[in-house]
XYZ file of C-alpha atoms in Angstrom:
716
model
C 123.752 104.263 128.791
C 120.172 103.415 127.715
C 121.345 102.606 124.200
C 124.149 100.422 125.584
C 121.672 98.560 127.763
C 119.343 98.114 124.808
C 122.145 96.493 122.781
C 123.129 94.279 125.711
C 119.553 93.040 126.113
C 119.355 92.062 122.447
C 122.708 90.269 122.651
C 121.618 88.428 125.812
C 118.437 87.066 124.220
C 120.418 85.584 121.344
C 120.774 88.527 118.973
C 118.291 90.020 116.485
C 118.250 86.822 114.445
C 116.723 84.997 117.413
C 113.816 87.450 117.756
C 110.496 86.839 116.024
C 108.697 89.765 117.637
C 108.951 92.174 120.550
C 106.135 93.818 122.509
C 105.903 95.477 125.887
C 103.345 95.944 128.666
C 103.445 98.281 131.664
C 106.670 96.854 133.143
C 108.129 94.158 130.873
C 109.591 93.529 127.450
C 107.870 90.499 125.918
C 109.973 88.563 123.414
C 108.844 85.808 121.083
C 112.053 83.982 120.191
C 113.179 81.449 117.647
C 115.026 79.458 120.319
C 114.660 80.404 123.985
C 117.622 78.145 124.767
C 119.977 80.801 123.397
C 119.069 83.298 126.138
C 121.825 84.159 128.634
C 119.581 84.469 131.688
C 122.406 85.004 134.174
C 123.671 87.957 132.161
C 120.196 89.462 131.952
C 119.557 89.115 135.700
C 122.795 90.956 136.531
C 122.440 93.623 133.842
C 122.100 97.227 134.953
C 118.627 98.534 134.115
C 117.061 95.039 134.128
C 115.025 94.035 137.170
C 114.478 90.421 136.226
C 114.344 87.824 133.441
C 111.604 85.202 133.234
C 111.371 82.364 130.675
C 107.881 81.295 129.547
C 106.469 78.480 127.498
C 106.653 78.345 123.744
C 109.964 80.191 123.282
C 108.513 83.307 124.892
C 110.612 85.358 127.263
C 110.017 88.355 129.518
C 112.607 90.925 130.571
C 111.463 93.066 133.496
C 112.379 96.756 133.130
C 109.862 98.544 135.344
C 108.265 101.913 134.680
C 110.751 102.843 131.957
C 109.821 99.925 129.726
C 108.332 102.129 126.977
C 111.530 104.140 126.672
C 113.665 100.994 126.650
C 111.418 99.482 123.988
C 111.875 102.575 121.815
C 115.657 102.444 122.267
C 115.728 98.781 121.250
C 113.553 99.308 118.169
C 115.821 102.181 117.079
C 118.873 99.901 116.975
C 120.059 99.352 113.366
C 120.080 95.589 113.828
C 116.370 95.689 114.766
C 115.304 97.339 111.488
C 113.708 94.167 110.099
C 112.335 92.805 113.354
C 108.583 92.967 113.881
C 107.735 95.304 116.716
C 104.485 94.740 118.488
C 103.618 98.010 120.141
C 99.857 98.383 120.145
C 97.392 101.227 120.190
C 94.713 101.533 122.818
C 92.260 99.632 120.606
C 94.630 96.661 120.371
C 95.740 97.360 116.815
C 99.397 97.406 115.849
C 101.066 100.803 116.067
C 102.015 101.549 112.475
C 104.894 103.482 110.984
C 104.140 106.408 108.669
C 104.839 104.211 105.646
C 102.462 101.542 106.969
C 99.742 104.130 107.613
C 100.188 105.360 104.048
C 100.011 101.846 102.588
C 96.981 100.989 104.723
C 95.034 104.032 103.552
C 95.915 103.514 99.908
C 94.953 99.853 100.076
C 91.376 100.981 100.697
C 90.968 101.915 97.044
C 92.116 98.535 95.807
C 88.997 97.162 94.216
C 87.796 94.362 92.022
C 88.744 96.214 88.838
C 92.493 95.983 88.475
C 92.591 98.443 85.582
C 91.279 101.216 87.863
C 94.031 100.533 90.402
C 96.644 100.378 87.648
C 95.438 103.659 86.145
C 95.888 105.597 89.395
C 99.239 103.946 90.037
C 100.337 104.909 86.532
C 99.405 108.570 87.080
C 100.992 108.618 90.513
C 104.301 107.086 89.437
C 104.428 109.274 86.319
C 104.061 112.590 88.154
C 105.645 111.846 91.544
C 109.299 111.905 90.331
C 108.919 115.421 88.876
C 107.094 116.966 91.832
C 110.378 118.225 93.277
C 111.323 120.217 90.178
C 107.774 121.559 89.897
C 108.081 122.721 93.490
C 111.440 124.328 92.743
C 109.991 126.133 89.728
C 107.034 127.419 91.760
C 109.387 128.840 94.397
C 111.434 130.597 91.699
C 108.214 132.141 90.358
C 107.206 133.272 93.865
C 110.592 134.871 94.537
C 110.607 136.511 91.093
C 107.161 138.024 91.729
C 108.360 139.454 95.027
C 111.477 140.932 93.402
C 109.381 142.528 90.656
C 106.897 143.908 93.205
C 109.790 145.396 95.189
C 111.254 146.877 91.959
C 114.472 144.902 92.372
C 113.961 143.445 88.873
C 112.310 145.292 86.011
C 109.103 143.848 84.555
C 110.280 144.768 81.070
C 109.698 141.672 78.928
C 112.779 142.538 76.839
C 115.036 142.718 79.904
C 117.857 140.134 79.712
C 117.691 139.741 83.508
C 113.981 138.925 83.433
C 114.421 136.595 80.465
C 117.120 134.639 82.316
C 114.958 134.427 85.453
C 112.019 133.162 83.408
C 114.215 130.558 81.739
C 115.048 129.237 85.219
C 111.490 128.056 85.755
C 109.958 127.852 82.275
C 112.375 125.077 81.349
C 110.491 122.794 83.737
C 107.095 123.530 82.192
C 108.317 123.718 78.588
C 109.969 120.303 78.691
C 107.321 118.769 80.958
C 106.042 116.450 78.164
C 109.502 114.891 77.833
C 109.683 114.285 81.605
C 106.200 112.764 81.651
C 107.015 110.569 78.664
C 110.192 109.290 80.326
C 108.485 108.470 83.653
C 105.384 107.023 82.015
C 107.398 104.758 79.748
C 109.441 103.453 82.675
C 106.253 102.784 84.638
C 104.971 100.685 81.727
C 108.302 98.821 81.611
C 109.459 100.437 78.379
C 112.797 102.152 77.744
C 112.222 105.613 79.220
C 114.609 107.278 76.798
C 112.639 105.990 73.836
C 109.519 107.632 75.238
C 111.413 110.859 75.907
C 112.913 110.875 72.393
C 109.541 110.458 70.675
C 108.078 113.380 72.619
C 111.195 115.489 72.059
C 110.887 115.034 68.287
C 107.657 117.058 68.374
C 109.391 119.888 70.238
C 112.447 120.378 68.030
C 112.996 123.641 66.096
C 112.465 121.687 62.868
C 108.978 120.568 63.862
C 108.129 123.969 65.329
C 109.216 125.604 62.038
C 106.317 123.896 60.263
C 103.846 126.102 62.126
C 105.969 129.274 62.348
C 108.213 129.511 59.256
C 108.949 133.216 59.747
C 110.192 132.617 63.274
C 112.762 130.039 62.178
C 113.821 131.483 58.818
C 116.942 133.025 60.298
C 118.071 129.653 61.592
C 117.417 127.394 58.637
C 117.890 129.869 55.812
C 115.937 130.171 52.605
C 117.120 126.822 51.274
C 115.302 124.928 54.017
C 112.054 124.964 52.141
C 110.416 127.208 54.695
C 108.869 129.336 51.988
C 107.036 126.297 50.677
C 106.055 125.382 54.223
C 104.647 128.871 54.738
C 102.545 128.702 51.597
C 101.113 125.328 52.616
C 100.250 126.545 56.112
C 96.584 126.897 57.057
C 95.872 128.590 60.445
C 92.617 129.096 62.394
C 92.213 131.225 65.548
C 90.353 129.799 68.579
C 88.293 132.739 69.857
C 87.581 131.084 73.222
C 91.177 130.301 74.113
C 92.773 133.087 72.116
C 95.116 130.583 70.466
C 95.944 129.768 66.865
C 95.757 126.264 65.392
C 97.611 125.543 62.179
C 97.776 122.595 59.810
C 99.780 121.571 56.760
C 100.270 118.533 54.552
C 103.088 116.018 54.921
C 103.306 113.027 52.550
C 99.988 114.237 51.225
C 98.337 113.757 54.614
C 96.905 116.577 56.760
C 99.072 117.279 59.804
C 97.754 119.425 62.636
C 100.556 121.533 64.060
C 100.580 122.237 67.777
C 102.915 123.654 70.365
C 103.391 120.619 72.600
C 105.401 122.396 75.293
C 103.724 121.978 78.676
C 101.358 119.315 77.347
C 100.156 116.598 79.722
C 97.736 114.391 77.830
C 99.858 113.968 74.695
C 102.761 112.159 76.440
C 100.315 110.100 78.513
C 98.487 108.908 75.396
C 101.771 108.359 73.560
C 103.423 106.111 76.185
C 100.255 104.010 76.481
C 100.428 103.175 72.754
C 104.228 102.954 72.832
C 104.041 100.217 75.473
C 101.930 98.076 73.125
C 104.258 98.671 70.160
C 107.484 98.204 72.141
C 106.426 94.956 73.817
C 105.011 93.650 70.548
C 108.358 94.258 68.851
C 110.180 92.501 71.711
C 108.090 89.386 71.082
C 108.865 89.171 67.358
C 112.473 90.428 67.197
C 115.273 88.020 68.257
C 116.930 88.797 71.580
C 120.345 89.229 69.955
C 119.287 92.330 67.992
C 116.580 93.803 70.213
C 118.931 96.467 71.584
C 119.105 98.090 68.137
C 115.880 97.304 66.344
C 113.278 97.616 69.100
C 114.112 101.291 69.870
C 114.666 102.036 66.148
C 111.341 100.606 64.979
C 109.503 102.072 67.996
C 110.702 105.545 67.005
C 109.959 105.007 63.303
C 106.402 103.953 64.154
C 105.536 106.201 67.108
C 106.891 109.590 65.947
C 104.508 109.776 62.938
C 101.630 108.207 64.917
C 102.077 110.795 67.645
C 102.482 113.686 65.188
C 99.469 112.795 63.028
C 97.092 111.248 65.562
C 97.939 111.129 69.274
C 99.311 114.675 69.495
C 96.233 116.383 68.038
C 93.992 114.070 70.091
C 95.778 114.988 73.317
C 95.586 118.699 72.526
C 91.885 118.401 71.687
C 91.148 116.611 74.978
C 93.200 119.134 76.971
C 91.559 122.118 75.304
C 88.111 120.633 75.799
C 88.680 120.020 79.479
C 90.228 123.445 79.952
C 87.348 125.264 78.308
C 84.742 123.170 80.149
C 86.328 123.641 83.558
C 86.823 127.364 82.957
C 83.150 127.749 82.034
C 82.122 125.846 85.161
C 84.421 127.932 87.358
C 83.081 131.216 85.984
C 79.426 130.207 86.160
C 79.451 128.149 89.363
C 82.613 129.152 91.253
C 81.326 127.783 94.561
C 81.639 124.237 93.211
C 85.431 124.372 92.952
C 85.975 126.726 95.868
C 84.168 124.466 98.357
C 84.308 120.999 96.796
C 88.097 120.949 96.265
C 89.020 121.685 99.925
C 86.459 119.142 101.140
C 87.596 116.362 98.784
C 91.371 116.746 98.979
C 91.706 115.422 102.581
C 90.343 112.110 101.310
C 91.994 112.070 97.873
C 95.589 112.631 99.012
C 95.851 109.649 101.435
C 94.362 107.375 98.780
C 96.623 108.674 96.008
C 93.620 109.860 93.975
C 94.687 113.510 93.760
C 97.042 112.988 90.825
C 94.334 113.481 88.152
C 93.571 116.890 89.684
C 97.257 117.771 89.623
C 97.272 116.849 85.940
C 94.235 119.086 85.353
C 96.052 122.007 86.974
C 98.877 121.594 84.471
C 96.361 121.254 81.633
C 94.672 124.507 82.670
C 98.003 126.356 82.730
C 98.931 124.971 79.314
C 95.588 125.566 77.592
C 94.077 128.557 79.404
C 97.273 130.187 80.604
C 96.060 130.071 84.214
C 94.681 127.632 86.800
C 91.846 128.077 89.323
C 92.044 124.767 91.218
C 95.205 125.517 93.198
C 93.646 128.361 95.180
C 90.961 126.150 96.775
C 93.580 123.417 97.154
C 95.591 125.874 99.260
C 92.592 126.202 101.579
C 92.723 122.458 102.285
C 96.484 122.503 102.765
C 96.385 125.304 105.315
C 93.465 123.708 107.160
C 95.684 120.627 107.370
C 98.635 122.667 108.650
C 96.385 124.465 111.139
C 95.268 121.148 112.597
C 98.923 120.150 112.948
C 99.669 123.461 114.677
C 96.849 122.715 117.135
C 98.367 119.307 117.884
C 101.739 120.996 118.419
C 100.244 123.424 120.945
C 98.688 120.556 122.915
C 101.924 118.546 122.785
C 103.886 121.506 124.118
C 101.302 122.099 126.833
C 101.401 118.456 127.930
C 105.186 118.202 127.452
C 104.715 115.294 125.049
C 108.190 115.268 123.505
C 107.518 112.658 120.790
C 104.357 114.327 119.477
C 105.941 117.759 119.731
C 108.797 116.648 117.479
C 106.437 114.959 115.015
C 104.067 117.927 114.834
C 106.831 120.523 114.558
C 108.532 118.713 111.685
C 105.220 118.197 109.879
C 104.240 121.853 110.373
C 107.530 123.144 108.974
C 107.257 120.798 105.974
C 103.774 122.181 105.356
C 104.239 125.897 105.897
C 107.556 126.106 104.038
C 107.221 123.288 101.500
C 103.471 122.913 101.039
C 103.781 119.176 101.742
C 100.854 117.649 103.624
C 101.986 114.011 103.810
C 103.996 114.317 107.078
C 100.915 115.760 108.786
C 98.555 113.209 107.271
C 100.525 110.033 107.867
C 102.303 111.150 111.028
C 99.266 112.523 112.886
C 95.906 112.953 111.171
C 95.250 109.404 110.019
C 96.332 108.054 113.414
C 93.892 110.287 115.283
C 90.752 110.314 113.170
C 89.079 113.075 115.235
C 91.506 115.450 113.501
C 89.459 115.112 110.307
C 86.233 116.192 112.009
C 87.907 119.404 113.188
C 89.929 119.995 110.025
C 87.011 119.612 107.598
C 85.239 122.510 109.288
C 88.300 124.661 108.560
C 88.291 123.396 104.948
C 84.629 124.306 104.512
C 84.808 127.783 106.062
C 87.991 128.606 104.129
C 86.322 127.400 100.931
C 83.281 129.609 101.556
C 85.566 132.606 102.134
C 87.528 132.093 98.908
C 84.276 131.516 96.976
C 82.555 134.673 98.232
C 85.558 136.982 97.971
C 86.588 135.441 94.651
C 83.131 136.177 93.249
C 82.961 139.733 94.590
C 86.552 140.544 93.589
C 87.319 138.629 90.353
C 90.780 138.369 88.819
C 91.717 140.276 85.675
C 94.157 138.390 83.469
C 96.932 139.946 81.407
C 94.743 139.738 78.291
C 91.964 141.634 80.043
C 89.793 138.553 80.659
C 87.839 138.626 83.933
C 87.871 135.357 85.900
C 86.071 134.605 89.138
C 88.125 133.057 91.896
C 91.813 132.982 92.779
C 94.064 132.074 89.859
C 97.729 131.370 89.220
C 99.856 131.007 86.123
C 102.230 128.489 87.725
C 101.991 125.032 89.244
C 102.642 125.875 92.886
C 102.887 123.893 96.100
C 100.647 125.930 98.376
C 102.980 127.108 101.129
C 103.729 130.447 102.761
C 106.498 130.998 100.233
C 104.230 130.621 97.179
C 101.478 133.041 98.233
C 102.822 135.694 95.788
C 102.133 133.481 92.742
C 98.365 133.858 93.165
C 96.316 136.579 91.535
C 94.080 138.366 94.051
C 96.732 137.464 96.567
C 94.926 139.148 99.466
C 91.792 137.052 98.854
C 93.875 133.888 98.875
C 95.774 134.976 101.999
C 92.557 135.668 103.933
C 91.015 132.335 102.909
C 94.017 130.216 103.908
C 94.418 132.154 107.164
C 90.779 131.461 108.058
C 91.180 127.757 107.221
C 94.399 127.553 109.266
C 93.204 129.268 112.422
C 89.731 127.671 112.470
C 91.282 124.193 112.342
C 93.933 125.119 114.897
C 91.354 126.587 117.296
C 89.087 123.533 117.049
C 91.953 121.124 117.726
C 93.181 123.119 120.733
C 89.646 123.497 122.117
C 88.251 120.002 121.437
C 91.522 117.989 121.326
C 92.512 115.612 118.565
C 92.177 112.363 120.527
C 89.422 110.210 121.893
C 89.459 109.845 125.692
C 91.053 106.424 125.242
C 93.788 107.754 122.965
C 94.430 110.615 125.344
C 94.794 108.206 128.262
C 97.131 106.045 126.191
C 99.348 109.021 125.348
C 99.471 110.003 129.004
C 100.486 106.472 129.941
C 103.474 106.599 127.592
C 104.499 109.963 129.012
C 104.241 108.535 132.518
C 106.483 105.611 131.664
C 109.078 107.949 130.185
C 108.902 110.152 133.282
C 109.306 107.176 135.602
C 112.377 106.088 133.642
C 113.977 109.440 134.426
C 112.960 110.018 138.045
C 112.275 106.756 139.820
C 114.905 104.600 141.596
C 113.996 101.027 140.565
C 114.419 98.102 142.904
C 117.714 96.232 142.586
C 117.794 92.658 141.248
C 118.167 89.782 143.670
C 121.928 89.647 143.124
C 123.662 93.016 143.496
C 127.198 94.167 144.128
C 128.408 96.377 146.944
C 128.304 99.536 144.833
C 124.644 98.959 143.933
C 123.760 98.351 147.585
C 125.588 101.518 148.608
C 123.717 103.483 145.943
C 120.387 102.123 147.204
C 121.302 103.103 150.775
C 122.288 106.604 149.688
C 119.050 106.932 147.712
C 117.028 105.849 150.747
C 118.804 108.410 152.924
C 118.253 111.183 150.403
C 114.587 110.250 150.062
C 114.064 110.233 153.810
C 115.702 113.659 154.153
C 113.778 115.189 151.278
C 110.390 113.954 152.515
C 110.858 114.470 156.237
C 108.400 117.344 156.236
C 105.727 115.426 154.306
C 103.090 113.085 155.706
C 104.639 109.635 155.890
C 102.959 106.773 154.069
C 102.957 103.892 156.560
C 100.239 101.688 155.074
C 99.011 100.650 151.662
C 95.372 99.581 151.549
C 93.607 96.954 149.479
C 92.602 98.264 146.043
C 89.915 95.600 145.580
C 87.818 93.225 147.660
C 89.034 89.638 147.937
C 91.371 87.189 149.650
C 94.997 88.289 150.193
C 97.769 85.906 149.182
C 101.550 86.221 148.963
C 103.302 87.039 145.704
C 104.696 83.487 145.727
C 101.157 82.114 145.399
C 99.959 84.613 142.812
C 101.181 82.662 139.787
C 103.473 85.247 138.189
C 107.209 84.450 138.488
C 108.212 88.076 137.868
C 106.230 89.364 140.824
C 107.237 86.310 142.879
C 110.913 87.196 142.308
C 110.291 90.582 143.984
C 111.981 92.249 141.016
C 109.117 94.730 141.163
C 109.273 95.048 144.917
C 107.468 93.445 147.849
C 103.701 93.217 147.758
C 100.624 91.030 147.794
C 98.146 89.370 145.491
C 94.404 89.669 145.993
C 92.056 87.062 144.603
C 89.459 89.577 143.509
C 85.772 89.299 144.355
C 84.820 92.860 143.448
C 84.690 94.459 140.021
C 86.028 97.907 140.900
C 89.678 98.654 141.629
C 90.469 101.664 143.822
C 93.593 103.701 144.578
C 95.543 102.049 147.458
C 97.375 105.304 148.393
C 97.071 109.025 147.765
C 99.378 110.538 145.171
C 99.878 111.254 141.487
C 99.277 108.688 138.750
C 102.651 108.345 137.074
C 101.534 105.384 134.943
C 98.194 104.458 133.425
C 98.537 101.564 130.982
C 96.674 102.166 127.736
C 94.986 98.799 128.203
C 93.701 99.836 131.646
C 95.251 96.887 133.485
C 98.120 98.598 135.326
C 98.496 101.794 137.362
C 101.518 103.403 139.007
C 101.000 105.885 141.870
C 103.706 107.977 143.506
C 102.899 109.399 146.930
C 104.050 112.819 148.115
C 106.724 111.205 150.281
C 108.113 109.099 147.423
C 106.479 105.678 147.863
C 105.832 104.150 144.434
C 102.988 101.641 144.257
C 102.096 99.474 141.270
C 98.595 98.002 140.900
C 98.472 95.270 138.234
C 95.030 93.763 137.538
C 95.316 90.139 136.426
C 98.229 88.221 134.966
C 99.095 88.660 131.289
C 95.914 90.746 130.889
C 97.841 93.142 128.652
C 97.007 90.635 125.908
C 93.312 91.552 126.259
C 94.162 94.929 124.716
C 91.798 96.767 127.056
C 88.810 94.485 126.475
C 86.812 94.323 129.718
C 88.706 97.232 131.338
C 87.123 100.674 131.773
C 89.681 103.115 133.238
C 88.362 106.066 135.242
C 91.637 107.998 135.495
C 94.426 109.377 133.305
C 98.134 109.850 133.718
C 99.157 112.896 135.753
C 95.875 112.921 137.673
C 95.994 113.217 141.442
C 94.007 110.595 143.351
C 93.189 109.962 146.974
C 93.154 106.521 148.568
C 89.775 105.026 147.714
C 89.273 106.839 144.390
C 88.154 104.555 141.554
C 90.906 103.551 139.110
C 89.173 101.073 136.819
C 86.090 98.900 136.480
C 86.892 95.338 135.395
C 84.691 92.659 133.880
C 86.397 89.722 135.621
C 84.032 87.253 133.960
C 85.410 88.367 130.619
C 88.969 88.048 131.974
C 88.241 84.491 133.109
C 86.581 83.632 129.801
C 89.737 84.789 128.017
C 91.736 82.322 130.116
C 93.677 84.793 132.292
C 94.290 84.756 136.046
C 92.157 87.407 137.787
C 94.428 87.995 140.779
C 95.203 91.681 141.389
C 98.880 92.208 142.183
C 100.155 95.193 144.154
C 103.779 95.972 144.948
C 105.909 98.808 146.264
C 108.323 99.407 143.391
C 110.980 101.174 145.441
C 111.011 98.644 148.292
C 114.834 98.652 148.295
C 114.884 102.375 149.105
C 112.645 101.941 152.165
C 113.176 100.433 155.593
C 110.836 97.552 154.869
C 107.512 96.458 153.386
C 105.514 93.884 155.357
C 102.539 92.187 153.687
C 99.421 90.919 155.488
C 98.307 87.682 153.835
C 95.749 84.965 154.435
C 92.899 87.378 155.216
C 89.761 88.521 153.463
C 89.648 92.250 152.840
C 87.459 94.942 151.415
C 88.767 98.085 149.662
C 90.472 100.340 152.189
C 91.739 97.632 154.531
C 95.488 97.803 155.181
C 97.473 95.028 153.465
C 101.027 96.438 153.413
C 102.962 98.059 156.260
C 105.689 100.542 155.289
C 108.644 101.237 157.567
C 111.412 103.793 157.011
């Protein structure tokens, strides 16, 4: 029914094409329309779930919903036809409430600087690696499962086993052909034919090219007539003692050619596509359009395959080896740098998209060293992130916050099972910045744990080399499922557990929201609760069935509350002069769509509770409060007219949703001078929302009152 009403409201205001923007306050939907003349006001006023419809100046229009306005707003914004309409829901600080994609874009825009080449460089890395992250994740999960099966003796660890060889092929294909994938994505990012980039890189990975450096290995394939004997005699190989690898060279066309195994390489395809883009676009400028399809790819290959083989390939390998050796030396001699710095930096790098160079370094380490030591500390950050999300989930469950519970649960599952932090970051952490203060403590303590234990209990590699810290031989998304891929698995497990539970404990203990954000969340919950439990007042024109329903509701209410203390008066919430709703200056309140009540021309700066009960609504802007008494009387206190537009400026709430108050307890302190300066009416409006379910509500007007003086008489 709510969805049907949402669609009817949009149709009645002229359809989605007539809507510029939509916002809401404590009781009303606020439309900014293209043409207010298209609104069917009669239909709106007689629509079930709508308490009133009020046109305003400048093609603005208000639809009165009551306490369930937040839920109705959400239903409207979820309609397919509203996908491109600008919503205007605001946070407690007055800023627009952003979608996850908008939060992501906002954070990443912070690194946009004066130097365009820096921005372009990070975008290039990001768009080159992002498309292959899924297959890298799949490969890491295969490795994790394979390690478990070997540990459980389900699969033999015999390197000659056909079963093991097939299992290894399932994941090694991703890493072996990684240069081709990078070349394809990088070329496309630079607006070059991706298949040309892939073909150039593939040429250096063919059996023919590989035979130049290992003639004996390929003799059975090519035969003796292939010239492999001559290739073998021309081969000159040198062993790298540091890396334990062999580098060979030969001569082709009389020129020295360094021979490398380019499988798994990262820098070579990156360097290659950068030069390819210059060559490809240069050829497009000089070759006629009619023959570009043939000659641009042909000449690009003819030029770039030798350039890559003779120059860019060896350069990329040299850079990768240099970085690998340097980082390995730093990790072994100062392991605390990586173990602590990585978890502390990653929370800031990921939202800004600056983590891609580190991801590339992980792949470089695996390719050059045979192992990586960055992913272990990265796992500490990830699990600190997931722990913070788990803490938010606990609070959401405790407070019965359905929306946050769903968001946090989905983000937590994506993290623990997939190792993906983005749902947590953009859905929760960057919206509530206090999360970072709690989470960074978990990152730091987890980093210290992995540094200390990694130093005391170093890893021993397959070749007998001793390495400090937690290592892995695979590129792994750090989730629960990939724990088995790490050497010194127990050290890694302890470190991520510490990071997770420290962050979770701090969030649960200290909360993840400022007091203002907490009050705002409670206000939304209150509005959703009111939509489910309250019986809103009927519009001015009702049919017999509606009247009968109201009568039945009144009877049921009277029976249910007969044993409770009856509320027979509602007192003034603020000092001032009492006027009727007709004089207050707000047509919605004057229509009695929100029930009978009074306006008070305020002379005091503090607004107090007019009845005793539970706060079912506290507007995030501090201008409106809903109180439900024990015997079911629902009172709305609305400070000023259109003051929702002040976004909380000048309002200092003293209460939160769900809090119990007694008549005379302070609700909010208001700077009425600031309200006046902003051009808004300072009258405080107070109504009994469920007037139709009561015997009568009689206002006392034309008198001066102080807080606590009776201004409304309730009869049953």
